[in-house]
Amino acid sequence: MSLKLYLAGPEVFLPNARHMLDAKAAMAREFGFEPICPGDVTIEPAPTRHEFGLKISAVDEGMMNRADGIIANLTPFRGIAADVGTAFELGYVCAQGKRVAAYTNMTANHFQRTREFYKGEIAEGPDGRKRGPDGLSLEDFDMIDNLMLHGGIERRGGFIAVHDAPPDALYTDLTAFRSCLDWYASR
Amino acid sequence: MSLKLYLAGPEVFLPNARHMLDAKAAMAREFGFEPICPGDVTIEPAPTRHEFGLKISAVDEGMMNRADGIIANLTPFRGIAADVGTAFELGYVCAQGKRVAAYTNMTANHFQRTREFYKGEIAEGPDGRKRGPDGLSLEDFDMIDNLMLHGGIERRGGFIAVHDAPPDALYTDLTAFRSCLDWYASR
């Protein structure tokens, strides 16, 4: 039985979503895995947009329930953090006790990105925490994203790949995705 | 046995984190619930920042494992989406089949916030999807955030409260939090 891997990430939003999902699935099959991709199943029409969204949620959760593990693309999306849908899915699969791997195509870590968000205006408060001008504290834990995501993967023996993709290939470069496949194959 | 509720959200980053966590916990106790808050347990020192972050992750996951349900504060954080740590936690608790409630202190929904992110420059493509100037598609499902979060709550019979908090009380207004407690109490 080949390992079933849920391929999570913001690829579904790309103009060439179908192409990217197919490329990731093909690469996973090369390694002998069975890819499970959101976007692979045609969702039946629904009376409202809202109900259509609920159907996609149901299909994607069903896919995770059938998977043995996940490869989550945590490359920052529309801001300094991972796509929240992917973060939800990573937490879901962690709770199920399944295998977890993730990657990011940006080498600047969570702290560096948050510092950049504040244009470097960071001050250390009396409590020893670094804070932005808005008073909100910054996590500085040498992690690729919020500690629940990075910690959730690392603490259960998962794998994290970091790759410096060219800006114009931030969501299409599959180098780090392949590293995750390599890791699954070596286990 | 009183219901144990994990109180997830970006409050831990606030300048008055301790005060806010205590206020939420006190309100939960008024309703007869046992609040479980990240930030409540003193984390032992660790040799590196990274290992300290991992310890927090372990403590917070342990708290979720002990909880019967969650109230997740999904108010947008440092951008247009919910805090990714909170999104992870919501997915985690959904997978455990526990009770779920969430709130946001911003009435603009996911689509409206993403449209604002693109300064209104949205075009509908040949595939019928609305896209920003970067080609990325927008979810338009009348949901408070990404469909996995909103759908994950609604599909399992959870509760979502939306409140129009004043901008200076975006992370401190507890009106919607109280609505979630009301909902738990009425079940």
XYZ file of C-alpha atoms in Angstrom:
374
model
C 0.000 0.000 0.000
C 1.522 3.298 -1.026
C 1.542 6.167 1.426
C -1.271 8.641 0.823
C -0.067 12.220 1.120
C -2.345 15.253 1.385
C -0.763 18.108 -0.551
C -1.807 21.287 1.261
C -0.994 24.820 0.193
C -2.152 27.971 -1.527
C -1.648 26.523 -5.030
C -5.423 26.324 -5.394
C -5.465 30.125 -5.695
C -2.917 30.329 -8.522
C -3.881 31.256 -12.091
C -2.332 27.923 -13.128
C -3.723 25.992 -10.164
C -4.599 22.894 -12.199
C -1.117 22.736 -13.706
C 0.609 23.159 -10.323
C -1.567 20.604 -8.558
C -0.953 18.137 -11.388
C 2.802 18.776 -11.267
C 2.946 18.169 -7.506
C 0.792 15.050 -7.818
C 2.972 13.680 -10.637
C 6.127 14.245 -8.588
C 4.592 12.488 -5.582
C 3.680 9.522 -7.805
C 7.275 9.348 -9.101
C 8.268 8.647 -5.502
C 5.657 5.911 -5.230
C 3.200 7.895 -3.120
C -0.487 8.421 -3.671
C -1.128 12.169 -3.796
C -4.362 13.606 -2.469
C -4.931 17.167 -3.662
C -7.566 19.721 -2.792
C -9.002 20.822 -6.119
C -8.879 17.307 -7.578
C -12.519 16.550 -7.003
C -15.265 18.339 -8.877
C -17.495 19.934 -6.263
C -21.197 19.679 -7.005
C -23.016 22.982 -7.484
C -24.788 24.416 -4.451
C -27.693 26.885 -4.129
C -25.471 29.597 -2.651
C -21.805 30.551 -2.693
C -21.745 29.932 1.035
C -23.020 26.371 0.704
C -20.528 25.775 -2.091
C -17.740 26.825 0.254
C -19.031 24.411 2.891
C -18.948 21.591 0.334
C -15.303 22.284 -0.455
C -14.540 22.244 3.271
C -16.238 18.843 3.586
C -14.369 17.389 0.611
C -10.999 18.644 1.833
C -11.538 17.331 5.366
C -12.557 13.977 3.886
C -9.302 13.930 1.922
C -7.300 14.596 5.086
C -9.190 11.836 6.872
C -8.094 9.379 4.167
C -4.462 10.562 4.097
C -1.514 9.019 5.957
C 0.397 12.274 6.060
C 0.669 15.831 4.794
C 3.078 18.037 2.894
C 2.088 21.615 3.730
C 3.297 24.565 1.697
C 3.752 27.246 4.361
C 5.230 29.884 2.037
C 3.850 33.264 3.218
C 0.611 34.122 1.472
C -0.902 37.625 1.128
C 1.150 38.844 4.056
C 3.877 37.643 6.370
C 2.362 34.342 7.457
C 1.308 31.045 5.911
C -2.114 30.659 4.324
C -4.553 30.183 7.243
C -6.375 27.392 5.418
C -3.118 25.459 5.200
C -2.384 26.228 8.879
C -5.801 24.794 9.797
C -5.053 21.676 7.763
C -1.635 21.215 9.341
C -3.196 21.398 12.809
C -5.911 18.964 11.742
C -3.402 16.369 10.541
C -1.147 16.874 13.591
C -4.109 16.129 15.863
C -4.778 12.945 13.908
C -1.266 11.765 14.758
C -0.308 11.412 11.109
C 3.048 12.133 9.501
C 3.829 15.751 8.832
C 6.218 17.618 6.565
C 6.166 21.217 5.422
C 8.136 23.629 3.329
C 8.530 27.298 2.657
C 9.982 28.994 -0.396
C 11.147 31.982 1.633
C 14.295 31.895 3.762
C 13.419 34.910 5.930
C 12.078 33.310 9.084
C 8.987 34.252 11.094
C 10.810 36.820 13.224
C 12.564 38.427 10.261
C 9.293 38.732 8.344
C 7.467 40.217 11.329
C 10.322 42.680 11.879
C 10.039 43.661 8.229
C 6.268 44.082 8.709
C 7.126 46.704 11.358
C 9.827 48.190 9.092
C 12.398 47.340 11.754
C 10.745 49.473 14.430
C 11.123 46.886 17.160
C 11.827 47.722 20.790
C 12.485 45.425 23.710
C 10.091 46.089 26.568
C 10.685 45.815 30.325
C 9.363 42.241 30.139
C 12.211 41.326 27.768
C 9.849 40.862 24.837
C 10.413 42.491 21.466
C 7.415 44.565 20.440
C 6.285 46.529 17.406
C 5.021 50.124 17.521
C 1.504 48.707 18.054
C 2.660 47.015 21.258
C 2.207 43.497 19.881
C 5.052 41.140 20.764
C 7.081 39.238 18.179
C 7.947 35.553 18.423
C 11.709 35.146 18.044
C 12.232 31.386 18.114
C 14.196 30.691 14.910
C 11.103 29.186 13.346
C 9.612 29.399 9.878
C 6.239 30.565 11.212
C 4.201 30.767 14.433
C 5.494 28.286 17.003
C 2.354 26.154 16.917
C 3.007 25.352 13.250
C 6.784 24.910 13.372
C 6.697 23.278 16.816
C 3.816 21.017 15.864
C 5.889 19.603 13.008
C 9.281 19.414 14.703
C 8.043 18.005 18.018
C 6.422 15.021 16.331
C 9.534 14.206 14.314
C 8.319 15.822 11.129
C 10.371 17.501 8.442
C 10.713 21.152 7.398
C 12.373 22.266 4.156
C 13.388 25.867 3.563
C 14.261 27.035 0.067
C 15.219 30.400 -1.375
C 12.945 30.521 -4.406
C 13.111 33.396 -6.892
C 10.337 35.922 -6.144
C 8.596 35.144 -9.435
C 8.515 31.439 -8.547
C 7.457 31.809 -4.926
C 4.441 29.542 -5.367
C 5.650 27.410 -8.261
C 9.207 26.355 -7.298
C 9.010 22.701 -6.267
C 12.574 22.223 -4.954
C 11.526 22.230 -1.306
C 8.414 20.178 -2.073
C 10.726 17.544 -3.585
C 12.863 17.635 -0.415
C 9.746 16.709 1.558
C 9.114 13.784 -0.806
C 12.755 12.721 -0.369
C 12.261 12.789 3.381
C 9.095 10.670 3.216
C 10.908 8.226 0.906
C 13.857 7.881 3.281
C 11.767 6.920 6.285
C -17.889 18.325 35.642
C -17.628 21.752 34.108
C -16.811 22.071 30.431
C -13.143 22.841 29.784
C -12.725 25.488 27.094
C -9.444 26.283 25.366
C -9.306 30.040 24.767
C -7.311 30.496 21.562
C -6.339 33.814 20.013
C -3.680 36.428 19.531
C -4.180 37.916 23.020
C -0.853 36.403 24.055
C 0.876 39.029 21.885
C -0.840 42.042 23.493
C 1.000 44.478 25.781
C -1.644 43.642 28.404
C -1.711 39.912 27.600
C -1.950 38.808 31.231
C -4.855 41.163 31.899
C -6.750 40.054 28.787
C -6.218 36.340 29.413
C -7.358 36.794 33.017
C -10.431 38.753 31.903
C -11.427 36.046 29.414
C -10.803 33.312 31.965
C -12.867 35.137 34.599
C -15.764 35.570 32.184
C -15.651 31.877 31.267
C -15.762 30.964 34.960
C -18.821 33.221 35.457
C -20.590 30.931 33.014
C -19.485 27.869 34.961
C -16.801 26.765 32.513
C -13.187 25.873 33.223
C -11.002 28.093 31.047
C -7.718 26.781 29.665
C -5.486 29.594 28.408
C -2.197 29.580 26.581
C 0.094 31.777 28.661
C -1.314 30.458 31.952
C 1.488 28.014 32.584
C 5.008 29.178 33.338
C 7.250 27.609 30.739
C 10.571 26.321 32.085
C 13.693 27.966 30.666
C 15.376 26.228 27.730
C 18.947 26.362 26.413
C 17.898 28.131 23.204
C 15.058 30.359 22.037
C 14.142 27.635 19.590
C 13.778 24.998 22.301
C 11.783 27.444 24.387
C 9.379 27.849 21.466
C 9.049 24.074 21.201
C 8.177 23.891 24.904
C 5.371 26.407 24.464
C 4.065 24.361 21.543
C 4.066 21.234 23.713
C 2.270 22.975 26.582
C -0.384 24.472 24.302
C -1.042 21.152 22.550
C -1.344 19.496 25.950
C -3.926 22.104 26.924
C -5.944 21.398 23.784
C -5.757 17.669 24.474
C -7.329 18.272 27.896
C -10.022 20.637 26.605
C -13.607 19.750 25.704
C -13.939 22.605 23.242
C -12.442 25.807 21.912
C -13.313 29.466 21.562
C -11.043 30.828 18.844
C -10.506 34.545 18.337
C -10.204 34.798 14.540
C -9.999 38.598 14.399
C -7.508 39.449 11.607
C -3.972 39.716 12.928
C -1.073 41.537 11.238
C -2.838 41.367 7.911
C -6.158 40.319 6.453
C -6.421 36.837 7.974
C -6.653 35.213 11.389
C -3.510 34.495 13.404
C -2.046 31.297 11.876
C -1.318 29.847 15.317
C -5.002 30.153 16.161
C -5.927 28.644 12.770
C -3.668 25.670 13.539
C -5.342 25.250 16.918
C -8.829 25.431 15.451
C -7.915 22.694 12.950
C -6.397 20.633 15.748
C -9.538 20.781 17.887
C -11.815 20.165 14.875
C -9.886 16.963 14.121
C -10.345 15.855 17.716
C -14.101 16.077 17.237
C -14.508 18.556 20.073
C -16.906 21.488 20.306
C -15.942 24.579 18.379
C -16.876 28.245 18.537
C -15.107 31.270 17.135
C -15.479 34.993 16.877
C -14.129 37.969 15.017
C -14.178 41.605 16.032
C -14.269 42.776 12.419
C -17.447 42.723 10.347
C -15.743 42.930 6.946
C -15.759 39.320 5.770
C -12.935 37.346 4.162
C -13.816 38.442 0.634
C -14.172 42.094 1.583
C -10.830 42.112 3.375
C -9.066 40.400 0.484
C -10.620 42.868 -1.966
C -9.340 45.683 0.242
C -5.892 44.021 0.233
C -5.971 44.432 -3.555
C -7.363 47.970 -3.247
C -10.441 46.857 -5.137
C -8.513 45.841 -8.244
C -10.407 42.614 -8.733
C -11.273 41.163 -12.129
C -13.322 38.127 -13.006
C -11.376 35.710 -15.196
C -12.641 33.425 -17.986
C -12.981 30.662 -15.375
C -15.503 32.800 -13.453
C -13.127 33.329 -10.545
C -12.372 36.737 -9.119
C -8.646 37.444 -9.139
C -6.290 40.135 -7.890
C -3.653 41.850 -10.047
C -1.225 39.080 -8.997
C -3.517 36.459 -10.538
C -4.404 34.853 -7.201
C -8.075 33.989 -6.844
C -10.279 35.266 -4.033
C -12.666 33.118 -2.050
C -16.110 34.711 -2.114
C -18.192 32.468 0.100
C -19.722 34.867 2.660
C -17.364 33.550 5.297
C -15.374 35.229 8.038
C -12.102 33.691 6.846
C -10.727 30.928 4.622
C -13.365 28.257 4.007
C -11.499 25.573 5.933
C -11.811 27.658 9.112
C -15.374 28.912 8.666
C -16.549 25.643 7.099
C -14.812 23.541 9.743
C -16.796 25.324 12.444
C -20.165 25.581 10.711
C -20.220 22.047 9.296
C -19.779 20.484 12.737
C -22.554 22.567 14.265
C -20.284 25.114 15.862
C -20.935 28.782 16.479
C -19.496 31.934 14.921
C -19.944 35.409 16.412
C -19.212 38.563 14.430
C -18.905 41.893 16.214
C -18.068 45.383 15.042
C -15.493 46.405 17.645
C -14.015 49.910 17.667
C -10.580 49.868 15.968
C -8.809 50.674 19.247
C -10.491 47.695 20.913
C -9.991 45.192 18.105
C -8.226 42.712 20.374
C -9.739 43.671 23.705
C -13.503 43.920 23.055
C -15.071 40.811 24.608
C -18.645 41.228 23.324
C -18.306 38.469 20.728
C -16.321 36.291 23.123
C -19.245 36.538 25.521
C -21.620 35.512 22.718
C -19.576 32.327 22.323
C -19.887 31.641 26.057
C -23.658 32.254 25.788
C -23.790 29.708 22.999
C -21.878 27.098 24.992
C -24.144 27.755 27.973
C -27.314 27.301 25.905
C -26.349 23.881 24.618
